[in-house]
Tab-separated table of C-alpha atoms in Angstrom:
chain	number	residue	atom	x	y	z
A	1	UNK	CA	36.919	11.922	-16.392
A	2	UNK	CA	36.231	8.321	-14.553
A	3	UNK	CA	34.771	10.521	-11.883
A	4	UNK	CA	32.408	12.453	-14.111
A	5	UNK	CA	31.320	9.056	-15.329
A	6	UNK	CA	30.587	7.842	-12.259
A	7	UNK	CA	28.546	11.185	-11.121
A	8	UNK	CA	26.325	10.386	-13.983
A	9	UNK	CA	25.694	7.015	-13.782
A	10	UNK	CA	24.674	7.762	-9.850
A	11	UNK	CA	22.492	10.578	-11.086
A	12	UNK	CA	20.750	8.192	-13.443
A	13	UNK	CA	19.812	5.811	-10.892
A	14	UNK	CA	18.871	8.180	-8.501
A	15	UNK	CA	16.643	9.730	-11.107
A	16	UNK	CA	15.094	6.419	-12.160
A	17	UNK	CA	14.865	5.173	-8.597
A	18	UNK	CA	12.958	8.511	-8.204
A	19	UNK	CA	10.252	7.739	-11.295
A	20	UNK	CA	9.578	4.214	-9.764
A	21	UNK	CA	8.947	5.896	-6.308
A	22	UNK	CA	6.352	8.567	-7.705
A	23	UNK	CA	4.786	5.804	-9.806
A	24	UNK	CA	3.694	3.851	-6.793
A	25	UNK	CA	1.007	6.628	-6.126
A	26	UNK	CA	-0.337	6.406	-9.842
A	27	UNK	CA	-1.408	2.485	-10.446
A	28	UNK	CA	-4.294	3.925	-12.409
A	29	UNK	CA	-1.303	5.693	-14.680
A	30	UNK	CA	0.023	9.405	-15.473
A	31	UNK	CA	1.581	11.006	-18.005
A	32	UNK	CA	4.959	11.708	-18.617
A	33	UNK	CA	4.158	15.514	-18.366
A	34	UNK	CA	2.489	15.506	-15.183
A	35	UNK	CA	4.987	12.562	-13.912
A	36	UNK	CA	7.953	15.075	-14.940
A	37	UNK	CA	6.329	17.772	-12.803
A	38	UNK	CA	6.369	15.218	-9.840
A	39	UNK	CA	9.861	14.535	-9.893
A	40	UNK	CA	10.700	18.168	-10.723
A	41	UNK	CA	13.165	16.836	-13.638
A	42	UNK	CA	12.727	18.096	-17.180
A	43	UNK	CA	10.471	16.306	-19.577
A	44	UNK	CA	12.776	15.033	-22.019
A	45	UNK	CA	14.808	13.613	-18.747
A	46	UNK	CA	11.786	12.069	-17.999
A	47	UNK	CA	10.976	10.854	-21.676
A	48	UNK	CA	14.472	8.862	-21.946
A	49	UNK	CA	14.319	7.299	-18.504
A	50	UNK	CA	10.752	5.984	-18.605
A	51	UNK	CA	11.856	4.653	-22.592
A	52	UNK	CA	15.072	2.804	-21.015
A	53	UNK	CA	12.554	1.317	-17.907
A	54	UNK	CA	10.358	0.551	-20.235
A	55	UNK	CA	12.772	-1.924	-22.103
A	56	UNK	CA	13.529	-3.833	-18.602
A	57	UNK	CA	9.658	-4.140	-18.259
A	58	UNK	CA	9.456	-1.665	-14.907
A	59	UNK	CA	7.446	0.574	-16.191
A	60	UNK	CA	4.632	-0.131	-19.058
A	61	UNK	CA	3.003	2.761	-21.397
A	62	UNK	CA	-1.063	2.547	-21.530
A	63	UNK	CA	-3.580	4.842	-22.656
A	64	UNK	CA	-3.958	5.931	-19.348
A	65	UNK	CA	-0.226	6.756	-19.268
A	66	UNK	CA	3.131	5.430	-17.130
A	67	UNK	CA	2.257	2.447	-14.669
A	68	UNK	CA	5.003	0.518	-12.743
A	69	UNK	CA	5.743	-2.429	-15.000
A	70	UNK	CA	5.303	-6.323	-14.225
A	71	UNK	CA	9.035	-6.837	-13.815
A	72	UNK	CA	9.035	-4.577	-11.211
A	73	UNK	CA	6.079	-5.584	-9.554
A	74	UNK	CA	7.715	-9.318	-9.234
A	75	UNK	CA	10.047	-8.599	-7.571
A	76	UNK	CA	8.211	-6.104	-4.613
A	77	UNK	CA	6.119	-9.853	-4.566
A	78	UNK	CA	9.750	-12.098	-4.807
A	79	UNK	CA	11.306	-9.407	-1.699
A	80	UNK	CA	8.644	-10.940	0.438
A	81	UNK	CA	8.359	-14.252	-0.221
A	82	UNK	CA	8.960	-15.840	3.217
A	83	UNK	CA	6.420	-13.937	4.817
A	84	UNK	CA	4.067	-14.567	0.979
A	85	UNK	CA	4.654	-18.141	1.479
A	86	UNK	CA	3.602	-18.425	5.140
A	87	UNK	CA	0.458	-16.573	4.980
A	88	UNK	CA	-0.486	-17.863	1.770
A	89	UNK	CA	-2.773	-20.564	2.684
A	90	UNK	CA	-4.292	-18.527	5.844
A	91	UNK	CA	-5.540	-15.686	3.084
A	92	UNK	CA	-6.659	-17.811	0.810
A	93	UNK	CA	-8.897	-19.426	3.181
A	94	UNK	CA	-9.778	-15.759	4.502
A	95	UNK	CA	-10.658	-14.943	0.406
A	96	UNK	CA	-13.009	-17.990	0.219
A	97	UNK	CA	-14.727	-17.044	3.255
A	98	UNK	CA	-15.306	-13.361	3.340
A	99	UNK	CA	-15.567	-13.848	-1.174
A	100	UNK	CA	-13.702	-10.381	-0.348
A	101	UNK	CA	-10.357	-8.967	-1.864
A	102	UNK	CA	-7.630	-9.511	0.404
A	103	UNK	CA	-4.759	-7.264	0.526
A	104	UNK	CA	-0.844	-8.247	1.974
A	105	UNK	CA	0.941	-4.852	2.354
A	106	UNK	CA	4.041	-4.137	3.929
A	107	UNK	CA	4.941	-1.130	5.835
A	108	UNK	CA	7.123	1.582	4.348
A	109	UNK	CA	7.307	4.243	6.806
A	110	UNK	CA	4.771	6.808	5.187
A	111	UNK	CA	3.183	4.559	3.061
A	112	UNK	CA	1.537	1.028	3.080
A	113	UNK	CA	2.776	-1.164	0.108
A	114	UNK	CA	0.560	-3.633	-1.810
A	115	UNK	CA	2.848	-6.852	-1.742
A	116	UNK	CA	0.252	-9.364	-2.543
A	117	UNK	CA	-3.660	-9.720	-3.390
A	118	UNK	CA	-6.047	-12.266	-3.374
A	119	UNK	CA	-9.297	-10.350	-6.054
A	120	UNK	CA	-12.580	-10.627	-5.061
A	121	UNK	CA	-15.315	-13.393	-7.126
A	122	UNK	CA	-17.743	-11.154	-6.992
A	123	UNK	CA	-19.085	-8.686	-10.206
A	124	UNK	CA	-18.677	-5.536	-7.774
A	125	UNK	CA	-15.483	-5.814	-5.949
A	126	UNK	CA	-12.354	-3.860	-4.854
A	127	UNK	CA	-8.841	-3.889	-6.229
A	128	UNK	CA	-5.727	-2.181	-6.153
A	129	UNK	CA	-2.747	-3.321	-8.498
A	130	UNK	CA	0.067	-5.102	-6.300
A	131	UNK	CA	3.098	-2.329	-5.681
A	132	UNK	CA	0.726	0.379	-5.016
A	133	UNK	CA	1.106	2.617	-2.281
A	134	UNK	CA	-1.148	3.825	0.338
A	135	UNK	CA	-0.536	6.652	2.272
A	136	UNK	CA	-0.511	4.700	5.761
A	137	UNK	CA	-2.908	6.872	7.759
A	138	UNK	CA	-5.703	6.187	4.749
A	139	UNK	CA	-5.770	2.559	4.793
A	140	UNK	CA	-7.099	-0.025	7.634
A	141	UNK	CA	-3.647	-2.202	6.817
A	142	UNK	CA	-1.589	0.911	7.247
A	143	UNK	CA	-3.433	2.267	10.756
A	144	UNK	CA	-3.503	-1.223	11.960
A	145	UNK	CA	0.481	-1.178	11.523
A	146	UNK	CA	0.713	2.594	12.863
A	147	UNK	CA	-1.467	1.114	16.010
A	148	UNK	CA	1.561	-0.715	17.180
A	149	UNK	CA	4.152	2.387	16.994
A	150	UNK	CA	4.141	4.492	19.795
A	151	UNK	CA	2.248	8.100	19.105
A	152	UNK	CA	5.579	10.084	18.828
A	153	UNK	CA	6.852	7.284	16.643
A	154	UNK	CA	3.871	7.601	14.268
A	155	UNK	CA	4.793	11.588	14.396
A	156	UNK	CA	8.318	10.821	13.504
A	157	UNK	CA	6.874	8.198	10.336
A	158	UNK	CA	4.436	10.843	8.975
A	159	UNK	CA	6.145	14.509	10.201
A	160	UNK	CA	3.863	17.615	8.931
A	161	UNK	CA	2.782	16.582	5.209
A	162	UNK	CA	-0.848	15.039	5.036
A	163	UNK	CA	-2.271	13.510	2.033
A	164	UNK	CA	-6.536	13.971	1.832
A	165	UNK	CA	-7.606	10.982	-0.563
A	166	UNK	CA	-10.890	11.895	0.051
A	167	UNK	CA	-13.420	14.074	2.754
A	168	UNK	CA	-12.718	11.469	5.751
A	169	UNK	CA	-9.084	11.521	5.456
A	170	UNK	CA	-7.238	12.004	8.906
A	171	UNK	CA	-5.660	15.465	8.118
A	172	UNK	CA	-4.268	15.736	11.835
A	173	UNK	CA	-2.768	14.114	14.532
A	174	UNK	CA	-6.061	14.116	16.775
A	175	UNK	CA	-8.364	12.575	14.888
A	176	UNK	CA	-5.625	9.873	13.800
A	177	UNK	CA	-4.537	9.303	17.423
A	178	UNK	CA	-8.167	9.120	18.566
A	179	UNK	CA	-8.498	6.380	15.745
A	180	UNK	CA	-5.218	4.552	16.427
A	181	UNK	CA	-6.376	4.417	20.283
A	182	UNK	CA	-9.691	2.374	19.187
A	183	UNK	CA	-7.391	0.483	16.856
A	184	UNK	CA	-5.528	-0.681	20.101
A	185	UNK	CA	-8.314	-1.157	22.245
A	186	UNK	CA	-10.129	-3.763	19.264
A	187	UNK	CA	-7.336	-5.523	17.830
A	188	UNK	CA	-8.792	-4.205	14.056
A	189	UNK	CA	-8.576	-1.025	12.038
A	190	UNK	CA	-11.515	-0.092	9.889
A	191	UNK	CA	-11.142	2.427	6.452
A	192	UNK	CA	-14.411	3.954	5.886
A	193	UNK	CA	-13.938	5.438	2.516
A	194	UNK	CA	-10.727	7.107	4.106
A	195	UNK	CA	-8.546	6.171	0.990
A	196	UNK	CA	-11.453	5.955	-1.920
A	197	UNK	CA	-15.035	6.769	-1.699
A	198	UNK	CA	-17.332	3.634	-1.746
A	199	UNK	CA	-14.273	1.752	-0.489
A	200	UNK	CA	-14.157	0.117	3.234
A	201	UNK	CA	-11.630	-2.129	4.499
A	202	UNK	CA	-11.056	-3.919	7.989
A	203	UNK	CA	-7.346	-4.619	8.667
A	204	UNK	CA	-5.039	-6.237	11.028
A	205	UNK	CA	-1.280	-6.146	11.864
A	206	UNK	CA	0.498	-9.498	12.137
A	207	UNK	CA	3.120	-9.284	15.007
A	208	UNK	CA	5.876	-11.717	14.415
A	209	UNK	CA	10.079	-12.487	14.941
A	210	UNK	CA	10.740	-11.182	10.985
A	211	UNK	CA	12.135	-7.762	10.500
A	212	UNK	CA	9.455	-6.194	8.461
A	213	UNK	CA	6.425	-4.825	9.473
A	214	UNK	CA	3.239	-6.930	7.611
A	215	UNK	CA	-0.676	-6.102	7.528
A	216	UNK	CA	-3.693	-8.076	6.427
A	217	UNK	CA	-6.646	-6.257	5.328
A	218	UNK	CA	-10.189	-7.364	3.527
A	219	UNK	CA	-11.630	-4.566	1.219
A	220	UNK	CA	-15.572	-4.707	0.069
A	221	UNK	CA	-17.595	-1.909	-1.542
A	222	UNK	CA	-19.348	0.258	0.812
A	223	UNK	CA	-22.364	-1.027	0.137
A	224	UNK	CA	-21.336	-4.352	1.483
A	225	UNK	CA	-19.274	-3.169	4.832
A	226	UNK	CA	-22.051	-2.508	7.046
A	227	UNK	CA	-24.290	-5.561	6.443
A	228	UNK	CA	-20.663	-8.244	6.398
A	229	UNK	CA	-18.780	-5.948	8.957
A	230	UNK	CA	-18.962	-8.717	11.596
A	231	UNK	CA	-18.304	-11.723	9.950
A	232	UNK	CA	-15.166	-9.820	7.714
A	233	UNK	CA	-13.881	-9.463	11.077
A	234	UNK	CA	-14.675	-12.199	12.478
A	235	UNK	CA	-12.743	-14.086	9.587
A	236	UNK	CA	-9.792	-11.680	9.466
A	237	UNK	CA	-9.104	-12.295	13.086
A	238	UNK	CA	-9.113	-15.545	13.086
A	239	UNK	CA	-6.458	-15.761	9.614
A	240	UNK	CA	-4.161	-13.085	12.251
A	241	UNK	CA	-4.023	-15.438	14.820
A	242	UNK	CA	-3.030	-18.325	12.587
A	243	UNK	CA	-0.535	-16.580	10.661
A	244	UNK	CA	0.909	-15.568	13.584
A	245	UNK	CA	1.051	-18.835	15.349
A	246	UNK	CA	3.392	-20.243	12.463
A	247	UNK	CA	5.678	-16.960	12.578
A	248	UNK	CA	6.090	-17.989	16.356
């Protein structure tokens, strides 16, 4: 009996665990139906664990549907606060310079996770909710950190299954690789509406003695990239450098 009580408290934290992970990809929302077909659990499974998350404040009901809650999305920031706290003043700078959203995303082996975000002054800007999770070969902070694996590491991180956010998504390995060997070559990875069209991004990996694997990246509409290209760039590079000299 003690064991059978154990089984299913395991199986209720795997099955939660499993609705936060699958809400990472919907930060605009989704709805329980479509969220229990994405978990492959039954509705009404899915109805009483998004009720009991939504008590703790990890997930939050809207008229768009589920969204990860703020609870949860304090802590992703909290998990990181070493690295937060270092870069802090470097991106704020970068935010007042470029009048750009800046991004701080940490990399989770298929995915790039929003950690941290500075928003954009300006009336048309660019922003993603903190905790959300871009599929790492569609984002300039996700290539940027894939530029510093090997190529049969990056094979080993993403395997056969391809995500196509939109028409310029990499969909195979040799347009990625041909993009990850100009990501070496310049230091900088570029997104050119390769996770959402009229989005662009220029991003940057931060190489440095802590365990994780963190990316800085500056995303403008598309109608702003080409013309500030240059000086986003210019600005980025130089917050990478001093990040990295206090990480030293």
């Amino acid at each position: 009996m003690v064991d059978q009580s154990k089984h299913n408290h395991s199986q209720v934290i795997s099955r939660a665990a499993t609705i936060l992970k699958a809400l990472q990809h919907y930060p605009q929302g989704i709805s329980i139906t479509a969220l229990a077909k994405r978990v492959e659990l039954p509705r009404s499974t899915v109805h009483r664990l998004v009720s009991s998350l939504e008590q703790a404040s990890l997930v939050i009901h809207t008229r768009q549907g589920i969204q990860l809650g703020a609870a949860l999305l304090q802590m992703t920031h909290t998990a990181h606060t070493d690295f937060i706290s270092v870069a802090k003043p470097h991106i704020d700078t970068l935010a007042r310079r470029t009048r750009e959203t800046v991004d701080v995303c940490v990399f989770r082996g298929q995915y790039s996770l929003s950690i941290d975000q500075i928003a954009s002054d300006q009336e048309l800007r660019v922003m993603s909710p903190v905790g959300t999770a871009f599929p790492v070969y569609t984002s300039a902070h996700g290539k940027a950190i894939l530029a510093t694996l090997s190529n049969e590491e990056v094979k080993t991180v993403i395997g056969d299954k391809w995500i196509q956010r939109t028409e310029s998504s990499h969909v195979s390995y040799d347009t990625l690789f041909r993009d990850l060997d100009l990501i070496r070559k310049n230091g900088w990875a570029v997104d050119i509406e390769e996770h959402a069209e009229g989005v662009c991004a220029v991003g940057v990996s931060i190489q440095s003695s802590l365990a994780e694997r963190y990316a800085i990246a500056v995303a403008l509409p598309v109608i702003r990239f080409n013309k500030n290209m240059t000086e986003v760039t210019s600005a980025l590079l130089q917050c990478q450098a001093e990040v990295e000299e206090v990480l030293k």
